[in-house]
């Protein structure tokens, strides 16, 4: 298959054996451990081929038909294709596919709608807000006045009453909905209603669930939000990057916010790879994938709960699970390290009640590999055994190697 072909390309091997070894080492790591990081996935060989193409050479500041550089005939076609496919896939009037990352897409959304010093309501960082939702270490916290809303400490669900009250009190210019760790569907209609009541814009930062939306396995933010920001590399399974969707009324403001306000030249190899990924995401096979991702996450969540972990909100609607492993005698940080030693790769995260750290898991990558609910039952039991410290750690590592070996992400 073309990925191994790329990695084993004689050119790289001959010219830079040191780097060829690194690429091989990483492919080996990805193939022999379990990728449960909720933000990760395995892109297709076709996406990788576009990323590794000569489009990487091209400078293309501006937009198709209006560039600051010559020679954009072919990349203009690629970007138009990516935009048309994104609009079709999400039913949006306008799409911008140039953002270099999810964070730069959020920056562009703020740039399109806000001025420095404006008040913005967003999910607080301890409850799963992203850095771009008001962290003092990020541009967002420095340039805007963020008011955080939270989740209910008992249920783990977004506190809608608090959102409404804070919106009425602070009259924000924008409300952000979206999270890095929320396992349930977000009620976009509710957020739209509150935004309308206080005259705020609604920005949906749908970086995580946008792939489920593409596959019809999660409700779309597009009919409700003024701007939807997203990544293309999470469940959506495209190249690393960002995008924005909006109505025709905001199209020009969004485009100008991306270029020239926040970025220079677009990365045309990535834009082309986004087009490939949007094409893949429009297929029935991808819809089946998205539904399987959710079924796998539900089974994994139930398995973890049966093993004694406390699963936030009692389960999941998406690809993402957060859980408190402390009933098994470990906190999230120790749990993450212990699991990593066994070849189970995931994140630790904050939990709604805030006193201990938990674990965040996702099923996007393992589902791409072809794992199903049977394997999720096995993974839940394995995770619990490792956390309890039962058996030798090399035994768990061997079991992971054997399980992963049956589902190679890039078969030779
Ligand atoms: C992943 C994510 C981002 C940022 O994406 P990057 O590509 O890492 O910059 C922003 N917001 C949310 C909600 C995310 O989940």
Short mmCIF file of C-alpha atoms and ligand atoms in Angstrom, two decimals:
data_model
loop_
_atom_site.label_atom_id
_atom_site.label_comp_id
_atom_site.label_asym_id
_atom_site.label_seq_id
_atom_site.Cartn_x
_atom_site.Cartn_y
_atom_site.Cartn_z
CA UNK A 1 0.00 0.00 0.00
CA UNK A 2 1.14 3.50 -0.74
CA UNK A 3 1.97 4.50 2.83
CA UNK A 4 4.65 1.85 3.21
CA UNK A 5 5.64 2.66 -0.31
CA UNK A 6 6.12 6.29 0.74
CA UNK A 7 8.02 5.39 3.87
CA UNK A 8 10.21 2.89 2.13
CA UNK A 9 10.79 5.17 -0.79
CA UNK A 10 14.34 4.56 -1.87
CA UNK A 11 14.91 8.29 -2.00
CA UNK A 12 14.49 8.89 1.70
CA UNK A 13 16.25 5.68 2.68
CA UNK A 14 19.22 6.54 0.51
CA UNK A 15 19.40 10.24 1.19
CA UNK A 16 18.47 10.36 4.87
CA UNK A 17 18.51 6.96 6.57
CA UNK A 18 18.28 8.66 9.95
CA UNK A 19 14.93 10.21 9.12
CA UNK A 20 13.72 7.08 7.32
CA UNK A 21 14.33 5.17 10.56
CA UNK A 22 12.31 7.72 12.52
CA UNK A 23 9.36 7.41 10.13
CA UNK A 24 9.53 3.64 10.34
CA UNK A 25 9.76 3.77 14.11
CA UNK A 26 6.62 5.90 14.28
CA UNK A 27 4.71 3.66 11.86
CA UNK A 28 5.77 0.72 14.02
CA UNK A 29 4.61 2.51 17.19
CA UNK A 30 1.24 3.36 15.62
CA UNK A 31 0.83 -0.23 14.41
CA UNK A 32 1.74 -2.05 17.63
CA UNK A 33 0.05 0.11 20.30
CA UNK A 34 -3.60 1.12 20.81
CA UNK A 35 -4.43 4.69 19.79
CA UNK A 36 -7.18 5.80 22.16
CA UNK A 37 -6.33 9.52 22.05
CA UNK A 38 -9.75 11.00 21.28
CA UNK A 39 -8.34 13.61 18.88
CA UNK A 40 -6.41 11.15 16.71
CA UNK A 41 -7.21 8.97 13.72
CA UNK A 42 -5.52 7.21 10.79
CA UNK A 43 -5.83 9.14 7.52
CA UNK A 44 -6.17 7.15 4.35
CA UNK A 45 -3.21 6.47 2.04
CA UNK A 46 -4.93 8.81 -0.47
CA UNK A 47 -4.86 11.68 2.06
CA UNK A 48 -1.21 10.92 2.82
CA UNK A 49 -0.45 10.91 -0.90
CA UNK A 50 -1.93 14.41 -1.32
CA UNK A 51 0.07 15.61 1.71
CA UNK A 52 3.28 14.25 0.25
CA UNK A 53 2.66 15.75 -3.19
CA UNK A 54 4.37 18.59 -5.11
CA UNK A 55 1.43 20.85 -4.16
CA UNK A 56 3.56 21.42 -1.04
CA UNK A 57 5.82 23.57 -3.24
CA UNK A 58 3.17 26.08 -4.24
CA UNK A 59 2.71 29.55 -2.78
CA UNK A 60 -0.92 30.63 -2.93
CA UNK A 61 -1.82 33.71 -0.91
CA UNK A 62 -5.40 34.79 -1.45
CA UNK A 63 -8.33 32.80 -2.79
CA UNK A 64 -9.04 30.96 -6.07
CA UNK A 65 -9.22 33.44 -8.94
CA UNK A 66 -7.63 36.19 -6.84
CA UNK A 67 -4.12 35.24 -5.77
CA UNK A 68 -1.03 37.27 -5.04
CA UNK A 69 1.08 34.66 -6.85
CA UNK A 70 1.24 33.35 -10.41
CA UNK A 71 0.96 29.72 -11.39
CA UNK A 72 -2.09 28.97 -9.26
CA UNK A 73 -4.15 27.36 -12.06
CA UNK A 74 -4.05 23.86 -10.60
CA UNK A 75 -4.17 24.70 -6.91
CA UNK A 76 -7.16 26.99 -7.57
CA UNK A 77 -9.02 23.95 -8.90
CA UNK A 78 -7.98 21.96 -5.81
CA UNK A 79 -9.21 24.63 -3.40
CA UNK A 80 -12.51 25.15 -5.26
CA UNK A 81 -13.05 21.40 -5.11
CA UNK A 82 -12.32 21.31 -1.37
CA UNK A 83 -14.71 24.21 -0.74
CA UNK A 84 -17.52 22.70 -2.86
CA UNK A 85 -17.12 19.30 -1.19
CA UNK A 86 -17.15 20.87 2.31
CA UNK A 87 -20.30 22.88 1.48
CA UNK A 88 -22.06 19.77 0.14
CA UNK A 89 -20.94 17.56 3.00
CA UNK A 90 -22.19 19.91 5.72
CA UNK A 91 -24.97 21.73 3.89
CA UNK A 92 -23.26 25.08 4.47
CA UNK A 93 -23.56 28.19 2.29
CA UNK A 94 -19.89 28.98 2.66
CA UNK A 95 -16.71 27.11 3.62
CA UNK A 96 -13.16 28.30 4.20
CA UNK A 97 -10.65 25.45 4.09
CA UNK A 98 -7.39 27.35 4.57
CA UNK A 99 -6.96 27.43 8.37
CA UNK A 100 -3.71 25.74 9.35
CA UNK A 101 -5.23 24.20 12.48
CA UNK A 102 -8.30 24.09 14.69
CA UNK A 103 -6.87 26.87 16.83
CA UNK A 104 -6.30 29.16 13.87
CA UNK A 105 -9.87 28.50 12.72
CA UNK A 106 -11.13 29.65 16.15
CA UNK A 107 -8.85 32.69 15.98
CA UNK A 108 -10.32 33.53 12.58
CA UNK A 109 -13.89 33.15 13.87
CA UNK A 110 -13.14 35.60 16.69
CA UNK A 111 -11.39 37.94 14.25
CA UNK A 112 -14.46 37.87 11.99
CA UNK A 113 -16.98 38.73 14.72
CA UNK A 114 -15.22 40.36 17.70
CA UNK A 115 -12.99 43.21 18.78
CA UNK A 116 -10.35 42.93 21.50
CA UNK A 117 -11.93 43.38 24.91
CA UNK A 118 -15.31 41.90 23.90
CA UNK A 119 -17.04 39.55 26.32
CA UNK A 120 -17.36 35.91 25.28
CA UNK A 121 -19.19 33.10 27.07
CA UNK A 122 -17.57 29.66 26.73
CA UNK A 123 -17.23 26.36 28.53
CA UNK A 124 -14.59 26.79 31.25
CA UNK A 125 -11.26 25.05 30.77
CA UNK A 126 -11.65 22.77 33.82
CA UNK A 127 -14.87 21.44 32.25
CA UNK A 128 -13.50 20.71 28.80
CA UNK A 129 -13.14 24.12 27.18
CA UNK A 130 -10.24 24.37 24.70
CA UNK A 131 -7.22 26.68 25.20
CA UNK A 132 -8.81 28.99 22.63
CA UNK A 133 -11.87 29.36 24.88
CA UNK A 134 -10.24 31.83 27.24
CA UNK A 135 -7.06 30.30 28.65
CA UNK A 136 -4.82 33.04 30.09
CA UNK A 137 -1.91 31.26 28.36
CA UNK A 138 -3.61 31.69 24.96
CA UNK A 139 -4.44 34.73 22.77
CA UNK A 140 -8.09 34.18 23.62
CA UNK A 141 -7.67 34.82 27.34
CA UNK A 142 -5.41 37.79 26.76
CA UNK A 143 -7.44 39.61 24.11
CA UNK A 144 -11.02 38.87 25.16
CA UNK A 145 -13.00 38.91 28.35
CA UNK A 146 -14.11 35.31 28.77
CA UNK A 147 -16.89 34.32 31.14
CA UNK A 148 -16.85 30.55 31.76
CA UNK A 149 -19.92 28.35 32.13
CA UNK A 150 -19.62 24.87 33.57
CA UNK A 151 -21.13 21.43 33.82
CA UNK A 152 -23.21 20.06 36.66
CA UNK A 153 -20.83 18.38 39.15
CA UNK A 154 -23.23 15.46 39.64
CA UNK A 155 -24.46 14.72 36.11
CA UNK A 156 -21.49 16.07 34.12
CA UNK A 157 -23.99 17.72 31.74
CA UNK A 158 -23.72 21.36 30.59
CA UNK A 159 -25.56 23.54 33.08
CA UNK A 160 -28.09 25.18 30.76
CA UNK A 161 -29.61 27.31 33.52
CA UNK A 162 -26.19 28.74 34.29
CA UNK A 163 -25.53 29.46 30.60
CA UNK A 164 -28.80 31.42 30.36
CA UNK A 165 -28.19 33.33 33.60
CA UNK A 166 -24.60 34.24 32.70
CA UNK A 167 -25.70 35.33 29.22
CA UNK A 168 -28.38 37.61 30.69
CA UNK A 169 -25.96 39.06 33.24
CA UNK A 170 -22.90 39.58 31.05
CA UNK A 171 -24.51 40.23 27.63
CA UNK A 172 -21.62 38.61 25.71
CA UNK A 173 -20.82 39.54 22.11
CA UNK A 174 -20.44 35.83 21.35
CA UNK A 175 -21.24 32.48 22.91
CA UNK A 176 -18.97 29.52 22.16
CA UNK A 177 -20.26 25.95 22.36
CA UNK A 178 -17.88 23.06 21.85
CA UNK A 179 -15.41 21.14 23.96
CA UNK A 180 -12.40 18.87 23.98
CA UNK A 181 -13.92 16.47 26.48
CA UNK A 182 -17.73 16.60 26.40
CA UNK A 183 -19.07 13.11 25.64
CA UNK A 184 -22.69 14.12 24.90
CA UNK A 185 -24.35 15.90 21.98
CA UNK A 186 -24.43 19.64 22.35
CA UNK A 187 -27.90 21.20 22.22
CA UNK A 188 -27.24 23.76 19.49
CA UNK A 189 -30.88 24.88 19.41
CA UNK A 190 -30.63 25.82 23.08
CA UNK A 191 -27.45 27.84 22.53
CA UNK A 192 -29.02 29.57 19.50
CA UNK A 193 -32.04 30.54 21.57
CA UNK A 194 -29.89 32.04 24.35
CA UNK A 195 -27.67 33.84 21.84
CA UNK A 196 -30.73 35.34 20.16
CA UNK A 197 -32.19 36.41 23.49
CA UNK A 198 -29.09 38.44 24.41
CA UNK A 199 -28.07 39.50 20.88
CA UNK A 200 -24.88 37.42 20.78
CA UNK A 201 -23.22 35.56 17.94
CA UNK A 202 -23.08 31.78 18.30
CA UNK A 203 -19.76 30.13 17.46
CA UNK A 204 -19.77 26.32 17.44
CA UNK A 205 -16.26 24.94 17.93
CA UNK A 206 -17.06 21.47 16.62
CA UNK A 207 -13.47 20.24 16.22
CA UNK A 208 -14.25 16.87 17.80
CA UNK A 209 -17.72 15.86 16.56
CA UNK A 210 -17.56 17.32 13.03
CA UNK A 211 -16.58 13.91 11.62
CA UNK A 212 -19.61 12.34 13.27
CA UNK A 213 -21.72 15.14 11.78
CA UNK A 214 -20.29 14.32 8.33
CA UNK A 215 -21.31 10.69 8.79
CA UNK A 216 -24.78 11.52 10.11
CA UNK A 217 -23.96 10.19 13.59
CA UNK A 218 -24.25 13.52 15.45
CA UNK A 219 -26.54 16.55 15.06
CA UNK A 220 -25.18 19.34 12.87
CA UNK A 221 -24.29 22.75 14.30
CA UNK A 222 -24.55 24.32 10.82
CA UNK A 223 -28.25 25.34 10.97
CA UNK A 224 -27.73 27.06 14.34
CA UNK A 225 -24.28 28.64 14.59
CA UNK A 226 -23.21 31.87 12.90
CA UNK A 227 -19.80 30.30 12.41
CA UNK A 228 -18.77 26.67 12.82
CA UNK A 229 -15.04 26.09 13.38
CA UNK A 230 -13.59 22.62 13.13
CA UNK A 231 -10.49 20.55 12.66
CA UNK A 232 -10.16 18.16 9.75
CA UNK A 233 -7.92 15.59 11.46
CA UNK A 234 -10.02 14.19 14.33
CA UNK A 235 -13.01 11.88 13.65
CA UNK A 236 -13.20 13.45 10.17
CA UNK A 237 -9.97 11.58 9.33
CA UNK A 238 -8.39 14.15 7.06
CA UNK A 239 -5.05 15.96 7.21
CA UNK A 240 -4.07 18.09 10.22
CA UNK A 241 -5.84 21.40 9.71
CA UNK A 242 -8.86 23.58 10.32
CA UNK A 243 -11.90 24.92 8.49
CA UNK A 244 -14.80 27.30 8.95
CA UNK A 245 -18.42 27.06 7.81
CA UNK A 246 -20.89 29.96 7.77
CA UNK A 247 -23.77 31.59 5.92
CA UNK A 248 -23.25 33.73 2.80
CA UNK A 249 -23.78 36.85 4.94
CA UNK A 250 -20.52 36.24 6.85
CA UNK A 251 -18.53 34.68 3.99
CA UNK A 252 -16.44 37.74 3.20
CA UNK A 253 -15.71 38.53 6.83
CA UNK A 254 -14.63 34.95 7.51
CA UNK A 255 -12.42 34.79 4.41
CA UNK A 256 -10.71 38.07 5.28
CA UNK A 257 -10.26 36.91 8.87
CA UNK A 258 -8.36 33.82 7.68
CA UNK A 259 -6.33 35.61 4.99
CA UNK A 260 -4.86 38.20 5.30
CA UNK A 261 -5.74 38.79 8.96
CA UNK A 262 -4.46 35.62 10.67
CA UNK A 263 -2.49 33.75 7.99
CA UNK A 264 -0.30 34.14 4.94
CA UNK A 265 -0.16 31.58 2.15
CA UNK A 266 -2.45 28.57 2.29
CA UNK A 267 -0.83 25.14 2.47
CA UNK A 268 -2.09 23.79 -0.81
CA UNK A 269 -1.00 20.18 -0.23
CA UNK A 270 -3.12 20.22 2.93
CA UNK A 271 -6.04 21.90 1.16
CA UNK A 272 -5.89 19.16 -1.49
CA UNK A 273 -5.75 16.50 1.22
CA UNK A 274 -8.82 18.11 2.83
CA UNK A 275 -10.62 17.75 -0.53
CA UNK A 276 -9.71 14.05 -0.57
CA UNK A 277 -10.96 13.61 3.01
CA UNK A 278 -14.26 15.44 2.30
CA UNK A 279 -14.76 13.15 -0.70
CA UNK A 280 -14.19 10.10 1.48
CA UNK A 281 -16.47 11.44 4.22
CA UNK A 282 -19.35 11.77 1.74
CA UNK A 283 -19.47 8.00 1.10
CA UNK A 284 -21.84 5.45 2.67
CA UNK A 285 -18.73 3.66 3.98
CA UNK A 286 -17.84 6.73 6.04
CA UNK A 287 -21.40 7.00 7.43
CA UNK A 288 -21.12 3.37 8.51
CA UNK A 289 -17.74 4.18 10.05
CA UNK A 290 -19.11 7.16 12.02
CA UNK A 291 -21.95 5.06 13.45
CA UNK A 292 -19.52 2.28 14.34
CA UNK A 293 -17.28 4.81 16.12
CA UNK A 294 -20.23 5.71 18.39
CA UNK A 295 -21.28 2.08 18.92
CA UNK A 296 -17.69 1.23 19.86
CA UNK A 297 -17.48 4.17 22.28
CA UNK A 298 -20.76 3.15 23.95
CA UNK A 299 -19.53 -0.42 24.37
CA UNK A 300 -16.15 0.73 25.66
CA UNK A 301 -17.84 3.11 28.14
CA UNK A 302 -20.14 0.34 29.38
CA UNK A 303 -17.17 -2.00 29.71
CA UNK A 304 -15.17 0.53 31.73
CA UNK A 305 -18.17 1.21 33.98
CA UNK A 306 -18.62 -2.54 34.53
CA UNK A 307 -14.96 -2.67 35.59
CA UNK A 308 -15.55 -0.03 38.26
CA UNK A 309 -14.44 3.21 36.59
CA UNK A 310 -16.85 6.13 36.96
CA UNK A 311 -17.82 7.18 33.43
CA UNK A 312 -18.75 10.89 33.20
CA UNK A 313 -22.45 11.39 32.35
CA UNK A 314 -22.83 7.62 32.62
CA UNK A 315 -21.88 7.00 28.99
CA UNK A 316 -21.42 8.75 25.65
CA UNK A 317 -23.24 9.91 22.50
CA UNK A 318 -20.00 10.36 20.58
CA UNK A 319 -16.53 8.92 20.01
CA UNK A 320 -15.33 10.30 23.33
CA UNK A 321 -15.40 9.02 26.90
CA UNK A 322 -14.07 10.53 30.10
CA UNK A 323 -13.82 8.43 33.24
CA UNK A 324 -12.54 8.55 36.80
CA UNK A 325 -10.23 5.58 37.48
CA UNK A 326 -9.82 6.34 41.21
CA UNK A 327 -12.12 3.50 42.40
CA UNK A 328 -9.40 1.20 40.98
CA UNK A 329 -6.81 2.90 43.17
CA UNK A 330 -5.12 5.23 40.65
CA UNK A 331 -5.56 8.84 39.57
CA UNK A 332 -5.68 9.86 35.91
CA UNK A 333 -2.03 10.84 35.63
CA UNK A 334 -0.70 7.55 37.05
CA UNK A 335 -3.29 5.65 35.04
CA UNK A 336 -2.14 7.28 31.81
CA UNK A 337 1.51 6.38 32.46
CA UNK A 338 0.72 2.82 33.47
CA UNK A 339 -1.41 2.32 30.36
CA UNK A 340 1.26 3.87 28.14
CA UNK A 341 3.77 1.29 29.45
CA UNK A 342 1.34 -1.40 28.33
CA UNK A 343 0.95 0.22 24.89
CA UNK A 344 -2.47 1.78 25.51
CA UNK A 345 -2.10 5.43 24.45
CA UNK A 346 -4.62 7.95 25.80
CA UNK A 347 -4.88 11.29 27.64
CA UNK A 348 -5.58 12.26 31.19
CA UNK A 349 -8.11 15.08 31.61
CA UNK A 350 -9.95 17.20 34.14
CA UNK A 351 -13.21 15.81 35.53
CA UNK A 352 -16.43 17.72 36.36
CA UNK A 353 -16.05 17.43 40.11
CA UNK A 354 -12.52 18.72 39.71
CA UNK A 355 -10.62 17.10 42.58
CA UNK A 356 -8.97 14.21 40.73
CA UNK A 357 -7.80 13.87 37.16
CA UNK A 358 -9.53 11.36 34.93
CA UNK A 359 -8.89 9.59 31.63
CA UNK A 360 -10.09 10.65 28.19
CA UNK A 361 -10.52 7.96 25.55
CA UNK A 362 -11.79 7.96 21.97
CA UNK A 363 -12.65 5.28 19.43
CA UNK A 364 -12.02 7.08 16.11
CA UNK A 365 -8.61 5.51 15.41
CA UNK A 366 -9.29 1.94 16.54
CA UNK A 367 -12.54 1.93 14.52
CA UNK A 368 -10.65 3.00 11.39
CA UNK A 369 -8.40 -0.01 12.00
CA UNK A 370 -11.50 -2.20 11.82
CA UNK A 371 -12.02 -2.97 15.50
CA UNK A 372 -15.59 -3.54 16.63
CA UNK A 373 -17.53 -3.96 19.83
CA UNK A 374 -15.99 -7.34 20.58
CA UNK A 375 -12.56 -5.71 20.68
CA UNK A 376 -13.89 -2.84 22.83
CA UNK A 377 -15.03 -5.32 25.48
CA UNK A 378 -11.52 -6.74 25.44
CA UNK A 379 -9.92 -3.29 25.65
CA UNK A 380 -12.07 -2.33 28.67
CA UNK A 381 -11.02 -5.47 30.54
CA UNK A 382 -7.37 -4.93 29.59
CA UNK A 383 -7.42 -1.29 30.76
CA UNK A 384 -8.94 -2.33 34.10
CA UNK A 385 -6.36 -5.09 34.60
CA UNK A 386 -3.49 -2.68 33.95
CA UNK A 387 -4.96 -0.07 36.29
CA UNK A 388 -5.43 -2.62 39.06
CA UNK A 389 -1.82 -3.70 38.57
CA UNK A 390 -2.91 -7.29 37.94
CA UNK A 391 -0.48 -9.49 36.04
CA UNK A 392 2.92 -8.56 34.64
CA UNK A 393 3.08 -5.37 32.62
CA UNK A 394 4.89 -7.17 29.78
CA UNK A 395 1.93 -9.59 29.55
CA UNK A 396 -0.42 -6.65 28.93
CA UNK A 397 2.04 -5.19 26.43
CA UNK A 398 2.08 -8.52 24.57
CA UNK A 399 -1.72 -8.67 24.52
CA UNK A 400 -1.88 -5.14 23.08
CA UNK A 401 0.70 -6.06 20.43
CA UNK A 402 -1.30 -9.13 19.48
CA UNK A 403 -4.63 -7.22 19.37
CA UNK A 404 -3.19 -4.34 17.33
CA UNK A 405 -1.41 -6.80 15.04
CA UNK A 406 -4.78 -8.17 13.91
CA UNK A 407 -5.88 -4.70 12.71
CA UNK A 408 -2.96 -3.04 10.90
CA UNK A 409 -3.84 0.62 10.15
CA UNK A 410 -1.82 0.47 6.92
CA UNK A 411 -1.79 -3.13 5.69
CA UNK A 412 1.19 -4.01 3.56
C1 LIG B 1 -8.74 20.07 18.82
C2 LIG B 1 -9.50 21.29 19.17
C3 LIG B 1 -9.04 22.57 18.81
C4 LIG B 1 -7.67 22.86 18.23
O1 LIG B 1 -7.19 22.15 17.19
P1 LIG B 1 -5.63 22.25 16.82
O2 LIG B 1 -5.58 21.76 15.42
O3 LIG B 1 -4.90 21.40 17.81
O4 LIG B 1 -5.22 23.68 16.94
C5 LIG B 1 -9.85 23.65 19.10
N1 LIG B 1 -11.03 23.50 19.71
C6 LIG B 1 -11.49 22.29 20.09
C7 LIG B 1 -12.81 22.19 20.76
C8 LIG B 1 -10.74 21.14 19.84
O5 LIG B 1 -11.21 19.96 20.23
#
